[in-house]
């Protein structure tokens, strides 16, 4: 009797263990393999280069992604800005041209984390979107624009265009300021009363009228 109960328990445990192992294999191996076989989206795995165009200093990052089916994992390394040298881990998914990611710092002394949502554009050579983040330094939640580039050359070209645009804007503002000063001077001159020369005043006075 005891032997049959013990054998039943062992059999139940083995079946349960087999089911757990099978589910794990399906989740971690078979399903990703199948999704890779039928994957039709843009190939987003590999290296990307990001810019935050609306942040002072235009912080830049290097991103490395791995894809298993539609699932995404990877790392983000900050190359400039206040967080230069910081490294973050990311995970999420990419479906129908939309990438949704969660990220958090690898530094156990910090709690920086947030979300990134991007849309693939320009035939997959660029992704644009928003980042929502918690900044432990300021203890606040913020959001901003972010752009990912497929190549370093595209990132550099974009930054150069921003610099050129900034310089052109500064030149236009300077020209407008100078024009405004010139208009002000002309307005002040036009508003002053006209002063006649002393000789003209004497000749036009009644006492100098010598009519016969």
mmCIF file of C-alpha atoms in Angstrom:
data_model
loop_
_atom_site.group_PDB
_atom_site.id
_atom_site.type_symbol
_atom_site.label_atom_id
_atom_site.label_comp_id
_atom_site.label_asym_id
_atom_site.label_seq_id
_atom_site.Cartn_x
_atom_site.Cartn_y
_atom_site.Cartn_z
ATOM 1 C CA UNK A 1 0.000 0.000 0.000
ATOM 2 C CA UNK A 2 2.726 2.437 0.995
ATOM 3 C CA UNK A 3 4.788 1.442 -2.031
ATOM 4 C CA UNK A 4 1.896 2.205 -4.382
ATOM 5 C CA UNK A 5 1.322 5.615 -2.756
ATOM 6 C CA UNK A 6 5.019 6.428 -2.984
ATOM 7 C CA UNK A 7 5.116 5.301 -6.601
ATOM 8 C CA UNK A 8 2.077 7.468 -7.352
ATOM 9 C CA UNK A 9 3.722 10.505 -5.767
ATOM 10 C CA UNK A 10 6.920 9.939 -7.720
ATOM 11 C CA UNK A 11 4.946 9.521 -10.946
ATOM 12 C CA UNK A 12 2.993 12.717 -10.274
ATOM 13 C CA UNK A 13 6.167 14.666 -9.563
ATOM 14 C CA UNK A 14 7.838 13.348 -12.711
ATOM 15 C CA UNK A 15 4.820 14.257 -14.845
ATOM 16 C CA UNK A 16 4.684 17.745 -13.309
ATOM 17 C CA UNK A 17 8.417 18.199 -13.846
ATOM 18 C CA UNK A 18 8.067 17.033 -17.440
ATOM 19 C CA UNK A 19 5.254 19.523 -18.063
ATOM 20 C CA UNK A 20 7.267 22.376 -16.544
ATOM 21 C CA UNK A 21 10.322 21.503 -18.642
ATOM 22 C CA UNK A 22 8.228 21.173 -21.791
ATOM 23 C CA UNK A 23 6.555 24.552 -21.225
ATOM 24 C CA UNK A 24 9.949 26.176 -20.623
ATOM 25 C CA UNK A 25 11.326 24.668 -23.836
ATOM 26 C CA UNK A 26 8.276 25.856 -25.753
ATOM 27 C CA UNK A 27 8.508 29.361 -24.294
ATOM 28 C CA UNK A 28 12.255 29.831 -24.620
ATOM 29 C CA UNK A 29 13.088 27.761 -27.703
ATOM 30 C CA UNK A 30 10.225 26.518 -29.844
ATOM 31 C CA UNK A 31 8.071 29.674 -29.856
ATOM 32 C CA UNK A 32 10.986 32.059 -30.603
ATOM 33 C CA UNK A 33 12.220 29.650 -33.304
ATOM 34 C CA UNK A 34 8.787 29.590 -34.898
ATOM 35 C CA UNK A 35 8.406 33.380 -34.664
ATOM 36 C CA UNK A 36 11.816 33.818 -36.274
ATOM 37 C CA UNK A 37 10.731 31.547 -39.114
ATOM 38 C CA UNK A 38 7.566 33.566 -39.779
ATOM 39 C CA UNK A 39 8.986 37.007 -38.812
ATOM 40 C CA UNK A 40 8.083 39.577 -41.472
ATOM 41 C CA UNK A 41 8.909 42.874 -39.731
ATOM 42 C CA UNK A 42 12.006 45.040 -40.183
ATOM 43 C CA UNK A 43 15.224 43.552 -38.840
ATOM 44 C CA UNK A 44 15.910 45.780 -35.857
ATOM 45 C CA UNK A 45 18.622 43.698 -34.201
ATOM 46 C CA UNK A 46 22.130 45.099 -34.169
ATOM 47 C CA UNK A 47 23.565 48.524 -33.379
ATOM 48 C CA UNK A 48 21.700 51.841 -33.280
ATOM 49 C CA UNK A 49 22.750 55.411 -32.461
ATOM 50 C CA UNK A 50 20.372 57.776 -30.668
ATOM 51 C CA UNK A 51 19.972 61.528 -30.224
ATOM 52 C CA UNK A 52 17.707 63.548 -27.937
ATOM 53 C CA UNK A 53 17.079 66.550 -30.235
ATOM 54 C CA UNK A 54 15.134 68.688 -27.746
ATOM 55 C CA UNK A 55 17.538 68.297 -24.792
ATOM 56 C CA UNK A 56 20.308 70.839 -24.210
ATOM 57 C CA UNK A 57 23.589 69.384 -25.450
ATOM 58 C CA UNK A 58 21.816 66.799 -27.627
ATOM 59 C CA UNK A 59 22.803 63.690 -25.570
ATOM 60 C CA UNK A 60 23.830 60.669 -27.628
ATOM 61 C CA UNK A 61 23.738 56.916 -26.981
ATOM 62 C CA UNK A 62 24.815 53.643 -28.546
ATOM 63 C CA UNK A 63 22.226 50.837 -28.480
ATOM 64 C CA UNK A 64 22.790 47.144 -29.124
ATOM 65 C CA UNK A 65 19.728 44.953 -29.610
ATOM 66 C CA UNK A 66 19.093 41.229 -29.884
ATOM 67 C CA UNK A 67 15.834 39.867 -31.263
ATOM 68 C CA UNK A 68 14.155 36.527 -30.593
ATOM 69 C CA UNK A 69 11.005 36.457 -32.686
ATOM 70 C CA UNK A 70 9.260 39.685 -31.732
ATOM 71 C CA UNK A 71 10.976 39.932 -28.337
ATOM 72 C CA UNK A 72 13.782 42.468 -27.895
ATOM 73 C CA UNK A 73 16.610 42.627 -25.335
ATOM 74 C CA UNK A 74 19.704 44.786 -25.331
ATOM 75 C CA UNK A 75 21.816 47.506 -23.767
ATOM 76 C CA UNK A 76 22.058 51.301 -23.982
ATOM 77 C CA UNK A 77 25.320 53.146 -23.295
ATOM 78 C CA UNK A 78 25.304 56.941 -22.876
ATOM 79 C CA UNK A 79 28.098 58.601 -24.849
ATOM 80 C CA UNK A 80 27.484 62.228 -23.840
ATOM 81 C CA UNK A 81 25.381 64.431 -21.594
ATOM 82 C CA UNK A 82 24.762 64.273 -17.855
ATOM 83 C CA UNK A 83 24.579 60.452 -17.894
ATOM 84 C CA UNK A 84 27.768 59.895 -19.917
ATOM 85 C CA UNK A 85 29.173 56.432 -19.208
ATOM 86 C CA UNK A 86 25.923 55.083 -17.743
ATOM 87 C CA UNK A 87 24.691 51.715 -19.023
ATOM 88 C CA UNK A 88 21.091 50.514 -19.145
ATOM 89 C CA UNK A 89 19.454 47.199 -19.957
ATOM 90 C CA UNK A 90 16.354 47.159 -22.162
ATOM 91 C CA UNK A 91 13.674 44.642 -23.027
ATOM 92 C CA UNK A 92 10.436 44.775 -24.955
ATOM 93 C CA UNK A 93 8.964 43.895 -28.317
ATOM 94 C CA UNK A 94 8.771 45.029 -31.926
ATOM 95 C CA UNK A 95 5.595 44.466 -33.935
ATOM 96 C CA UNK A 96 4.068 46.210 -36.936
ATOM 97 C CA UNK A 97 6.794 48.882 -37.056
ATOM 98 C CA UNK A 98 6.297 49.811 -33.364
ATOM 99 C CA UNK A 99 8.946 49.140 -30.720
ATOM 100 C CA UNK A 100 7.995 49.279 -27.032
ATOM 101 C CA UNK A 101 10.819 49.025 -24.518
ATOM 102 C CA UNK A 102 11.377 49.131 -20.777
ATOM 103 C CA UNK A 103 14.808 50.190 -19.563
ATOM 104 C CA UNK A 104 16.583 50.516 -16.235
ATOM 105 C CA UNK A 105 20.078 51.324 -15.067
ATOM 106 C CA UNK A 106 22.586 48.611 -14.303
ATOM 107 C CA UNK A 107 23.878 50.684 -11.375
ATOM 108 C CA UNK A 108 22.347 49.161 -8.248
ATOM 109 C CA UNK A 109 22.865 52.476 -6.429
ATOM 110 C CA UNK A 110 20.440 54.264 -8.774
ATOM 111 C CA UNK A 111 16.828 53.774 -9.780
ATOM 112 C CA UNK A 112 16.810 55.430 -13.224
ATOM 113 C CA UNK A 113 14.203 53.698 -15.382
ATOM 114 C CA UNK A 114 11.553 54.419 -17.947
ATOM 115 C CA UNK A 115 9.911 53.477 -21.222
ATOM 116 C CA UNK A 116 10.758 54.079 -24.872
ATOM 117 C CA UNK A 117 8.210 53.914 -27.682
ATOM 118 C CA UNK A 118 9.476 54.180 -31.256
ATOM 119 C CA UNK A 119 8.097 53.897 -34.781
ATOM 120 C CA UNK A 120 10.260 52.696 -37.662
ATOM 121 C CA UNK A 121 10.489 55.176 -40.561
ATOM 122 C CA UNK A 122 12.574 55.696 -43.700
ATOM 123 C CA UNK A 123 12.487 52.003 -44.613
ATOM 124 C CA UNK A 124 13.799 50.995 -41.207
ATOM 125 C CA UNK A 125 16.853 53.277 -41.296
ATOM 126 C CA UNK A 126 15.502 55.485 -38.525
ATOM 127 C CA UNK A 127 13.125 55.213 -35.570
ATOM 128 C CA UNK A 128 11.438 58.187 -33.944
ATOM 129 C CA UNK A 129 9.376 58.436 -30.796
ATOM 130 C CA UNK A 130 9.187 59.373 -27.135
ATOM 131 C CA UNK A 131 10.913 58.467 -23.905
ATOM 132 C CA UNK A 132 9.243 58.665 -20.494
ATOM 133 C CA UNK A 133 11.640 58.448 -17.585
ATOM 134 C CA UNK A 134 12.160 58.729 -13.855
ATOM 135 C CA UNK A 135 15.204 60.783 -12.917
ATOM 136 C CA UNK A 136 16.420 59.970 -9.414
ATOM 137 C CA UNK A 137 18.648 63.072 -9.322
ATOM 138 C CA UNK A 138 15.651 65.411 -9.576
ATOM 139 C CA UNK A 139 13.099 62.897 -8.222
ATOM 140 C CA UNK A 140 10.774 63.642 -11.131
ATOM 141 C CA UNK A 141 9.120 62.009 -14.132
ATOM 142 C CA UNK A 142 9.859 63.598 -17.488
ATOM 143 C CA UNK A 143 9.399 62.914 -21.200
ATOM 144 C CA UNK A 144 11.141 63.892 -24.413
ATOM 145 C CA UNK A 145 11.725 63.215 -28.077
ATOM 146 C CA UNK A 146 14.225 60.605 -29.210
ATOM 147 C CA UNK A 147 15.556 59.510 -32.601
ATOM 148 C CA UNK A 148 17.442 56.288 -33.377
ATOM 149 C CA UNK A 149 19.713 56.075 -36.429
ATOM 150 C CA UNK A 150 20.882 52.892 -38.085
ATOM 151 C CA UNK A 151 24.374 54.252 -38.778
ATOM 152 C CA UNK A 152 26.791 56.570 -37.023
ATOM 153 C CA UNK A 153 27.102 58.578 -40.250
ATOM 154 C CA UNK A 154 23.361 59.340 -40.241
ATOM 155 C CA UNK A 155 23.537 60.445 -36.613
ATOM 156 C CA UNK A 156 26.495 62.734 -37.343
ATOM 157 C CA UNK A 157 24.782 64.207 -40.414
ATOM 158 C CA UNK A 158 21.678 64.948 -38.350
ATOM 159 C CA UNK A 159 23.709 66.673 -35.609
ATOM 160 C CA UNK A 160 25.555 68.725 -38.246
ATOM 161 C CA UNK A 161 22.230 69.815 -39.744
ATOM 162 C CA UNK A 162 21.046 70.934 -36.311
ATOM 163 C CA UNK A 163 24.215 73.007 -35.857
ATOM 164 C CA UNK A 164 23.785 74.588 -39.300
ATOM 165 C CA UNK A 165 20.154 75.353 -38.575
ATOM 166 C CA UNK A 166 21.089 76.916 -35.226
ATOM 167 C CA UNK A 167 23.761 79.084 -36.848
ATOM 168 C CA UNK A 168 21.349 80.193 -39.589
ATOM 169 C CA UNK A 169 18.702 81.041 -36.998
ATOM 170 C CA UNK A 170 21.234 83.100 -35.024
ATOM 171 C CA UNK A 171 22.254 84.962 -38.197
ATOM 172 C CA UNK A 172 18.633 85.757 -39.067
ATOM 173 C CA UNK A 173 17.970 87.005 -35.539
ATOM 174 C CA UNK A 174 21.064 89.222 -35.677
ATOM 175 C CA UNK A 175 19.993 90.700 -39.022
ATOM 176 C CA UNK A 176 16.505 91.313 -37.663
ATOM 177 C CA UNK A 177 17.962 93.027 -34.575
ATOM 178 C CA UNK A 178 20.152 95.311 -36.694
ATOM 179 C CA UNK A 179 17.230 96.138 -38.984
ATOM 180 C CA UNK A 180 15.103 96.961 -35.929
ATOM 181 C CA UNK A 181 17.799 99.364 -34.672
ATOM 182 C CA UNK A 182 18.002 101.076 -38.079
ATOM 183 C CA UNK A 183 14.219 101.500 -38.207
ATOM 184 C CA UNK A 184 14.247 102.971 -34.702
ATOM 185 C CA UNK A 185 16.906 105.514 -35.690
ATOM 186 C CA UNK A 186 14.975 106.552 -38.811
ATOM 187 C CA UNK A 187 11.779 106.890 -36.762
ATOM 188 C CA UNK A 188 13.537 109.105 -34.215
ATOM 189 C CA UNK A 189 14.979 111.309 -36.973
ATOM 190 C CA UNK A 190 11.604 111.685 -38.659
ATOM 191 C CA UNK A 191 9.988 112.678 -35.343
ATOM 192 C CA UNK A 192 12.447 115.544 -34.664
ATOM 193 C CA UNK A 193 11.221 119.114 -35.651
ATOM 194 C CA UNK A 194 12.963 120.542 -38.682
ATOM 195 C CA UNK A 195 15.291 123.468 -37.754
ATOM 196 C CA UNK A 196 15.734 126.127 -40.463
ATOM 197 C CA UNK A 197 19.196 127.660 -41.012
ATOM 198 C CA UNK A 198 19.684 131.130 -39.410
ATOM 199 C CA UNK A 199 20.158 132.834 -42.808
ATOM 200 C CA UNK A 200 16.847 131.462 -44.041
ATOM 201 C CA UNK A 201 15.131 132.700 -40.888
ATOM 202 C CA UNK A 202 16.441 136.302 -41.334
ATOM 203 C CA UNK A 203 15.574 136.488 -44.989
ATOM 204 C CA UNK A 204 12.052 135.335 -44.366
ATOM 205 C CA UNK A 205 11.383 137.767 -41.436
ATOM 206 C CA UNK A 206 8.926 140.755 -42.037
ATOM 207 C CA UNK A 207 11.566 143.366 -41.198
ATOM 208 C CA UNK A 208 13.683 142.305 -44.159
ATOM 209 C CA UNK A 209 10.878 142.690 -46.707
ATOM 210 C CA UNK A 210 12.174 145.384 -49.183
ATOM 211 C CA UNK A 211 9.336 145.459 -51.618
ATOM 212 C CA UNK A 212 8.982 148.848 -53.502
#
